[in-house]
Coordinates of C-alpha atoms and ligand atoms in Angstrom, one line a residue:
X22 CA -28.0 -6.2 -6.8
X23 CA -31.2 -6.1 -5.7
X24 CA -33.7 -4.0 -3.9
X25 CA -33.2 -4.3 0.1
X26 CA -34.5 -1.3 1.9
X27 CA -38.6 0.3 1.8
X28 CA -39.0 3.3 2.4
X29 CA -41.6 3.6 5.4
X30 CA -44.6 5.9 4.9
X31 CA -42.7 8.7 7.4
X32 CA -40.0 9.0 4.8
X33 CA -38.0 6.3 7.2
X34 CA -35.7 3.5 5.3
X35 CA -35.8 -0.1 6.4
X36 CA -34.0 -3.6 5.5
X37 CA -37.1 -5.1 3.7
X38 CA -35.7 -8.2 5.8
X39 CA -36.1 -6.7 9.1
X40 CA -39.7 -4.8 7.3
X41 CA -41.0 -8.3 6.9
X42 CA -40.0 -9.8 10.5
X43 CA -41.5 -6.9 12.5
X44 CA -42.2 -3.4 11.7
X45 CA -41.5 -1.2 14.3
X46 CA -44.0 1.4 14.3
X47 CA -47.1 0.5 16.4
X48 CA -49.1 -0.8 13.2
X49 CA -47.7 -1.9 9.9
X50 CA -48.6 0.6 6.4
X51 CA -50.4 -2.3 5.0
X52 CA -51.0 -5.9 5.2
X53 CA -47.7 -8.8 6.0
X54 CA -49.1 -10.5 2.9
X55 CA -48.9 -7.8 0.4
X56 CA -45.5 -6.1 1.5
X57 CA -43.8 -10.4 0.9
X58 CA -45.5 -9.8 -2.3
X59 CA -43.8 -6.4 -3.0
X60 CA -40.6 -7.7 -1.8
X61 CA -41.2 -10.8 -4.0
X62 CA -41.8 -9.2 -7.1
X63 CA -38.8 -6.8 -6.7
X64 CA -35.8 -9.8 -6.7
X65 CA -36.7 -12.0 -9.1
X66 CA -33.4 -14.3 -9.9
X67 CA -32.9 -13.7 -13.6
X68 CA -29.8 -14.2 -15.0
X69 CA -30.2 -13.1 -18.9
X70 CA -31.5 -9.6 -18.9
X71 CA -35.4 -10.0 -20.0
X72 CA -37.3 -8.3 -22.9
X73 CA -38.9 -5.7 -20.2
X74 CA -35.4 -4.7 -19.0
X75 CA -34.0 -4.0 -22.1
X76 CA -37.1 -1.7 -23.4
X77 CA -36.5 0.2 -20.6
X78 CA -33.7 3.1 -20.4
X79 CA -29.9 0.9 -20.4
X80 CA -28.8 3.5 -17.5
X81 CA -32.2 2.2 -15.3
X82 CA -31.6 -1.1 -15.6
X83 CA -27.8 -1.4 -15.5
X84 CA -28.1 0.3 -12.0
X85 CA -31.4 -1.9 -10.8
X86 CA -28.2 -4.7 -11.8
X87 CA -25.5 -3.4 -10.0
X88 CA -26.8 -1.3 -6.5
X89 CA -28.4 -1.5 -3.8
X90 CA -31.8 0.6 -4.2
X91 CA -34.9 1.7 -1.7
X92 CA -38.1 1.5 -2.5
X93 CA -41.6 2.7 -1.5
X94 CA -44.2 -0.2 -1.3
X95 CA -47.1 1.6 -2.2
X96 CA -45.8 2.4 -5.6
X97 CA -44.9 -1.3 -6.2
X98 CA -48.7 -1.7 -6.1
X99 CA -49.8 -1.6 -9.4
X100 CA -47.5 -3.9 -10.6
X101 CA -49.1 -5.8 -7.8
X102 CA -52.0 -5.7 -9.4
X103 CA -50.9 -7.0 -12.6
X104 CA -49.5 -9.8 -11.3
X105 CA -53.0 -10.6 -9.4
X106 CA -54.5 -10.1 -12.6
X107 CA -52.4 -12.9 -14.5
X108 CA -52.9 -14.9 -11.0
X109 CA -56.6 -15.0 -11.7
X110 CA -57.0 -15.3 -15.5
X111 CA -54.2 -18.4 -15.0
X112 CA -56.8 -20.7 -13.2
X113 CA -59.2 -20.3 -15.9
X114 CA -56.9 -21.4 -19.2
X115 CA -57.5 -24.5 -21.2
X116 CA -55.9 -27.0 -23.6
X117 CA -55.8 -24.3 -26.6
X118 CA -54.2 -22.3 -24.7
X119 CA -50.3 -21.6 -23.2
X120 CA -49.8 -19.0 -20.9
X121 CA -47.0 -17.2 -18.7
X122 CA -44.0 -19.1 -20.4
X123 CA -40.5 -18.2 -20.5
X124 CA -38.7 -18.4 -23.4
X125 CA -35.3 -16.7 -24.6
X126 CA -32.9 -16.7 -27.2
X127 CA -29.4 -15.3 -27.3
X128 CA -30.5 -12.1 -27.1
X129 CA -32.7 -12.0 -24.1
X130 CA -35.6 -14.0 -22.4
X131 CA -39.4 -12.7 -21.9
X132 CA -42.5 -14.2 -20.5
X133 CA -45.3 -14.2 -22.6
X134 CA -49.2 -14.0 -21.0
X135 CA -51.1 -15.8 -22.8
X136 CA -51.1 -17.8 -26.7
X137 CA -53.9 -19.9 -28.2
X138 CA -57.8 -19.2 -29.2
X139 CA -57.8 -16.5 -26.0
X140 CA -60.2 -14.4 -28.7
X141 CA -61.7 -16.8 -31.3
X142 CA -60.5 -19.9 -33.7
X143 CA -57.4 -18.3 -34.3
X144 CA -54.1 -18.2 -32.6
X145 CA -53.9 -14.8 -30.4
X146 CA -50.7 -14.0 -29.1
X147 CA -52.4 -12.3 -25.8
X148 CA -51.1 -9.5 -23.2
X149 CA -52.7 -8.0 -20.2
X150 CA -51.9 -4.2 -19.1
X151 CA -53.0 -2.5 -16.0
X152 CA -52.5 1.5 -17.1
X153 CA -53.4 4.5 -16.9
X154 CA -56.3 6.8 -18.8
X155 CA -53.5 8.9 -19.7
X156 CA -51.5 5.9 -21.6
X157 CA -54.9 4.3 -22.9
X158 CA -55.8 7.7 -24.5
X159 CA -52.3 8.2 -26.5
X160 CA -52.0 4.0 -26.8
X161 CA -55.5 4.3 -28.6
X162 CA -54.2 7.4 -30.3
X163 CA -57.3 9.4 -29.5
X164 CA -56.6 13.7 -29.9
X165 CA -59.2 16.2 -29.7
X166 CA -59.5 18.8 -32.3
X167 CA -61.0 22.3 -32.6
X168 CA -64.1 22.3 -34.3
X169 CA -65.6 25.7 -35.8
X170 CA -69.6 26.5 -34.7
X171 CA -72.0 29.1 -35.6
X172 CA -71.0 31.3 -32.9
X173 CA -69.4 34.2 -33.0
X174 CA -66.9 36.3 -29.8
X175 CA -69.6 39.2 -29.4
X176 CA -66.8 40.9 -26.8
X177 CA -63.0 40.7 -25.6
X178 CA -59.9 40.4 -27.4
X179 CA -61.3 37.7 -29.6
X180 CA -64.7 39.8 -30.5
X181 CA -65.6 39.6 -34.1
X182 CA -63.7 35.9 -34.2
X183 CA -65.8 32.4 -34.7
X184 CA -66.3 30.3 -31.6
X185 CA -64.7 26.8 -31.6
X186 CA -65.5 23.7 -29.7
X187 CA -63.4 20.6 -28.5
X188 CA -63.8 17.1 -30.5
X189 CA -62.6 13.6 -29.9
X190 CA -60.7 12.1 -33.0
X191 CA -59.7 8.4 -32.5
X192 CA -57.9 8.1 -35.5
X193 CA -54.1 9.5 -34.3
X194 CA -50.4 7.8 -34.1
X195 CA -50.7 5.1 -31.5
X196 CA -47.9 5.8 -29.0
X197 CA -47.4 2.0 -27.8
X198 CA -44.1 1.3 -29.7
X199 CA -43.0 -0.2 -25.9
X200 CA -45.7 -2.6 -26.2
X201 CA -44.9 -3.4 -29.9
X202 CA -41.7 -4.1 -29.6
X203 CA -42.5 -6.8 -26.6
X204 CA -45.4 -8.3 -28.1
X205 CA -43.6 -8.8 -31.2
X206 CA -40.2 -10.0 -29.5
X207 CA -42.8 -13.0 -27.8
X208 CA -44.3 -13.5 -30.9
X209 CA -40.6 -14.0 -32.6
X210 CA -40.1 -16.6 -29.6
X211 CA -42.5 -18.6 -30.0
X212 CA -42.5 -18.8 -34.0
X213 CA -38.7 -19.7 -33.7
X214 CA -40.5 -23.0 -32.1
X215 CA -42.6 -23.6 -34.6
X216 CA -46.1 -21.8 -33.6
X217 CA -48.1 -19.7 -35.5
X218 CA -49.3 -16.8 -34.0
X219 CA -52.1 -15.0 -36.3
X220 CA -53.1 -12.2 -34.3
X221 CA -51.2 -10.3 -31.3
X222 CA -54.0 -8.3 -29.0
X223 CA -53.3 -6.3 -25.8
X224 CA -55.9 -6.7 -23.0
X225 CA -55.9 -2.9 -21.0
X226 CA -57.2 -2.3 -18.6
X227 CA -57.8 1.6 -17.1
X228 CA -56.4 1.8 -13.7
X229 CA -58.2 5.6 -12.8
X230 CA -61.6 4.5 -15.1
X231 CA -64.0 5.8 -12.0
X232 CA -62.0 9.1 -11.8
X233 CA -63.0 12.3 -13.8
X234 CA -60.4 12.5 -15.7
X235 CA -60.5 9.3 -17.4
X236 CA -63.8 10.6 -18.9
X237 CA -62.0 13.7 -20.1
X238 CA -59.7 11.7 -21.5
X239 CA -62.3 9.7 -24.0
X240 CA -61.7 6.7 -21.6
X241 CA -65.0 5.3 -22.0
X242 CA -64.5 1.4 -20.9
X243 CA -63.0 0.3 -17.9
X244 CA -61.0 -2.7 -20.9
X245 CA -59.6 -1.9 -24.0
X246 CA -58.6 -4.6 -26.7
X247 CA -55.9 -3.0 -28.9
X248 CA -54.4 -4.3 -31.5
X249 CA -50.5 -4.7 -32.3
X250 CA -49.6 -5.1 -35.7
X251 CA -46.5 -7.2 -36.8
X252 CA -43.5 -5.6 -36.7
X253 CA -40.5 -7.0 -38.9
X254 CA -38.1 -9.2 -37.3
X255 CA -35.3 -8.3 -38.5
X256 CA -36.3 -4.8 -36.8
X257 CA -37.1 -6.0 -33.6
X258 CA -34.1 -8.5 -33.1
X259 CA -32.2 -5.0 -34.1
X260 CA -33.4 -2.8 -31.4
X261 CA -33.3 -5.2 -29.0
X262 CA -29.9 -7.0 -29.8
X263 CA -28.4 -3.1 -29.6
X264 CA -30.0 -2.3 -26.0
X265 CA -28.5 -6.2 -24.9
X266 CA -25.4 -5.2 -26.1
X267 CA -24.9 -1.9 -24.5
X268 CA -26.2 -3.3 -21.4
X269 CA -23.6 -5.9 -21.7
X270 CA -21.0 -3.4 -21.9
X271 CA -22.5 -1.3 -19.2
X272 CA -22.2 -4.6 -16.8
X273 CA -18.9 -5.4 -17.7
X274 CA -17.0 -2.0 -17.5
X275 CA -19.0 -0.8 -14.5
X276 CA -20.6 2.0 -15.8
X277 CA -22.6 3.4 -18.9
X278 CA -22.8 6.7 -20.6
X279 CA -26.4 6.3 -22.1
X280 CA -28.7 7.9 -19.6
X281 CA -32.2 7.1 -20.5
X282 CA -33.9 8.7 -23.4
X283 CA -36.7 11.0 -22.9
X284 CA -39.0 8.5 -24.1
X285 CA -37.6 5.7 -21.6
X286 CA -37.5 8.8 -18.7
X287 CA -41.1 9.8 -19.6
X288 CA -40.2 13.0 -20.1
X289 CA -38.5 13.0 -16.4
X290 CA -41.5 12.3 -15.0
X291 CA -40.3 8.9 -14.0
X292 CA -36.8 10.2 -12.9
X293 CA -38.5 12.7 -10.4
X294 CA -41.0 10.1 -9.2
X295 CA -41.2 6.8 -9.7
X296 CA -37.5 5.4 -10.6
X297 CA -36.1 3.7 -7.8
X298 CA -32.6 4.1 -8.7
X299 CA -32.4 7.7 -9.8
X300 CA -30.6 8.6 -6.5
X301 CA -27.6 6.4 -7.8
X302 CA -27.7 7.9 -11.6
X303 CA -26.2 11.0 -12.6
X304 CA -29.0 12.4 -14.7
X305 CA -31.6 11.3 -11.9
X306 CA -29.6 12.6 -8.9
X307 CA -29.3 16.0 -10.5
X308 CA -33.6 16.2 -10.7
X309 CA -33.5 14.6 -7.0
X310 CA -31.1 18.1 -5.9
X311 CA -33.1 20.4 -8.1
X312 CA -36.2 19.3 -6.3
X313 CA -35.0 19.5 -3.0
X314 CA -33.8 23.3 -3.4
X315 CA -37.0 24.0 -5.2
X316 CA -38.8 22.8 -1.9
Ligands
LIG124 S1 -44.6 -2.4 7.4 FE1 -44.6 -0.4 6.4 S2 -44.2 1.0 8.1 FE2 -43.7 -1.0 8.9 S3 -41.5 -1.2 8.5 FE3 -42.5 -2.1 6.7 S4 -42.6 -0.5 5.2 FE4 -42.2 0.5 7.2
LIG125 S1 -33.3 8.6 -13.0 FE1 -34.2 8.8 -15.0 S2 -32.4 8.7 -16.4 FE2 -31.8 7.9 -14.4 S3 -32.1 5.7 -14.5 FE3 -34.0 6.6 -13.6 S4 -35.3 6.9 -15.4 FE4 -33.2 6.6 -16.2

């Protein structure tokens, strides 16, 4: 089922039907144009579940599948703005190039961004990301270390003890195994029709670059190129054929028992704020009451 109510800036829920005709407060939260884009990037008709629904948690998207949900506009709006950032780099391809396919197997079905000589001669398997500083940092696996100086604590509990400073190392685990997994899954799709793909490159861009913390974060470009190296296939097919399957199940019997992992929940920072369905799952609608009581 898909998503059919916004949630109004006043906390307020409304048909997204009846949002789109005529809002009823005396000016709309933003602009006609944007909120049919919202509502049309919400319900897209889909039947096989795609490679983006199974990397996330089974429990998130088996109940995106099967209820009704609400959702806030404003937080749609960075996927917004990935979706205006394929719109734009679509007008400009050429003949070496493919972009924004759909392929599938009998495992699932994923759109690839872009495929061809995107970088140079050879043939880059190409994906854009709109993200956070926060992701870029641990993507790009930068850490900061402490180093020792020449100074020494001349007073308080750490008198006598050398003083240490904060460095940048850029040479820690790259946490993008999300990414991976989808690049190589395209990559898989498209050799299965006979392509080559030498290369496979994220495009990211940083979301919060002008903000304060970005800096703090070593975020030092508004675009990152990062590299994804192959993963084997017999992996990826794996993992992926493992989260079909238990969606499968999950849509069949009416109900799952795998609630997200913590990876999938971010740590249940997505299950507080940003998952639109965690009023309808178990492990979600437990955070929602803890919240409220907290308040
Ligand atoms: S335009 Fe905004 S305020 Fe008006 S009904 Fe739609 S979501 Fe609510
Ligand atoms: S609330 Fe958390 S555990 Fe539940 S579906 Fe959403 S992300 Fe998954």
């Amino acid at each position: 089922m898909p998503a059919k109510k916004f949630i109004c800036p006043d906390g307020q829920e409304i048909e997204i039907t009846r949002c789109l005709q005529k809002c009823p407060y005396s000016q709309r939260c933003m602009f006609l144009p944007t909120l049919r884009a919202v509502a049309a990037s919400l319900n897209r008709n889909i039947k096989q579940p795609t490679v983006t629904e199974l990397l996330a948690g089974t429990m998130e998207t088996f109940l995106r599948r099967t209820t009704d949900y609400v959702v806030d506009p404003i937080k749609q709006l960075y996927a917004l703005h990935g979706t205006a950032v394929h719109t734009i780099n679509e007008n400009h391809i050429d003949k070496t190039m493919l972009s924004e396919q759909r392929l599938s197997d009998d495992i699932t079905s994923g759109k690839f961004d872009l495929f061809g000589k995107i970088l140079d001669k050879e043939n880059t398997l190409g994906d854009y990301k709109i993200t956070s500083s926060y992701k870029l940092m641990k993507a790009l696996g930068y850490y900061k270390v402490d180093v020792p100086t020449d100074e020494i604590y001349k007073t308080g509990s750490k008198k006598g003890q050398p003083k240490t400073r904060k460095e940048w190392r850029t040479d820690g685990v790259k946490h993008l195994l999300d990414w991976a997994v989808q690049l190589n899954y395209y990559r898989i799709l498209l050799e299965e029709r006979g392509y080559t793909v030498s290369r496979m490159e994220i495009q990211a861009m940083c979301r919060d670059f002008n903000l304060r913390m970005a800096a703090e974060r070593n975020i030092t470009s508004p675009i990152y190129l990062i590299h994804i190296n192959k993963i084997s296939d017999h992996w990826v097919k794996l993992y992926m054929k493992t989260k079909a399957k238990r969606l499968q199940k999950a849509l069949k019997t009416g109900k799952t028992p795998h609630i997200c992992s913590g990876k999938e929940r971010w740590q249940d920072r997505k299950c507080k704020d940003y998952c639109a369905v965690a009023e309808s799952c178990p492990y979600g609608r437990q955070f929602k009451q803890v919240a409220i009581k907290i308040a």
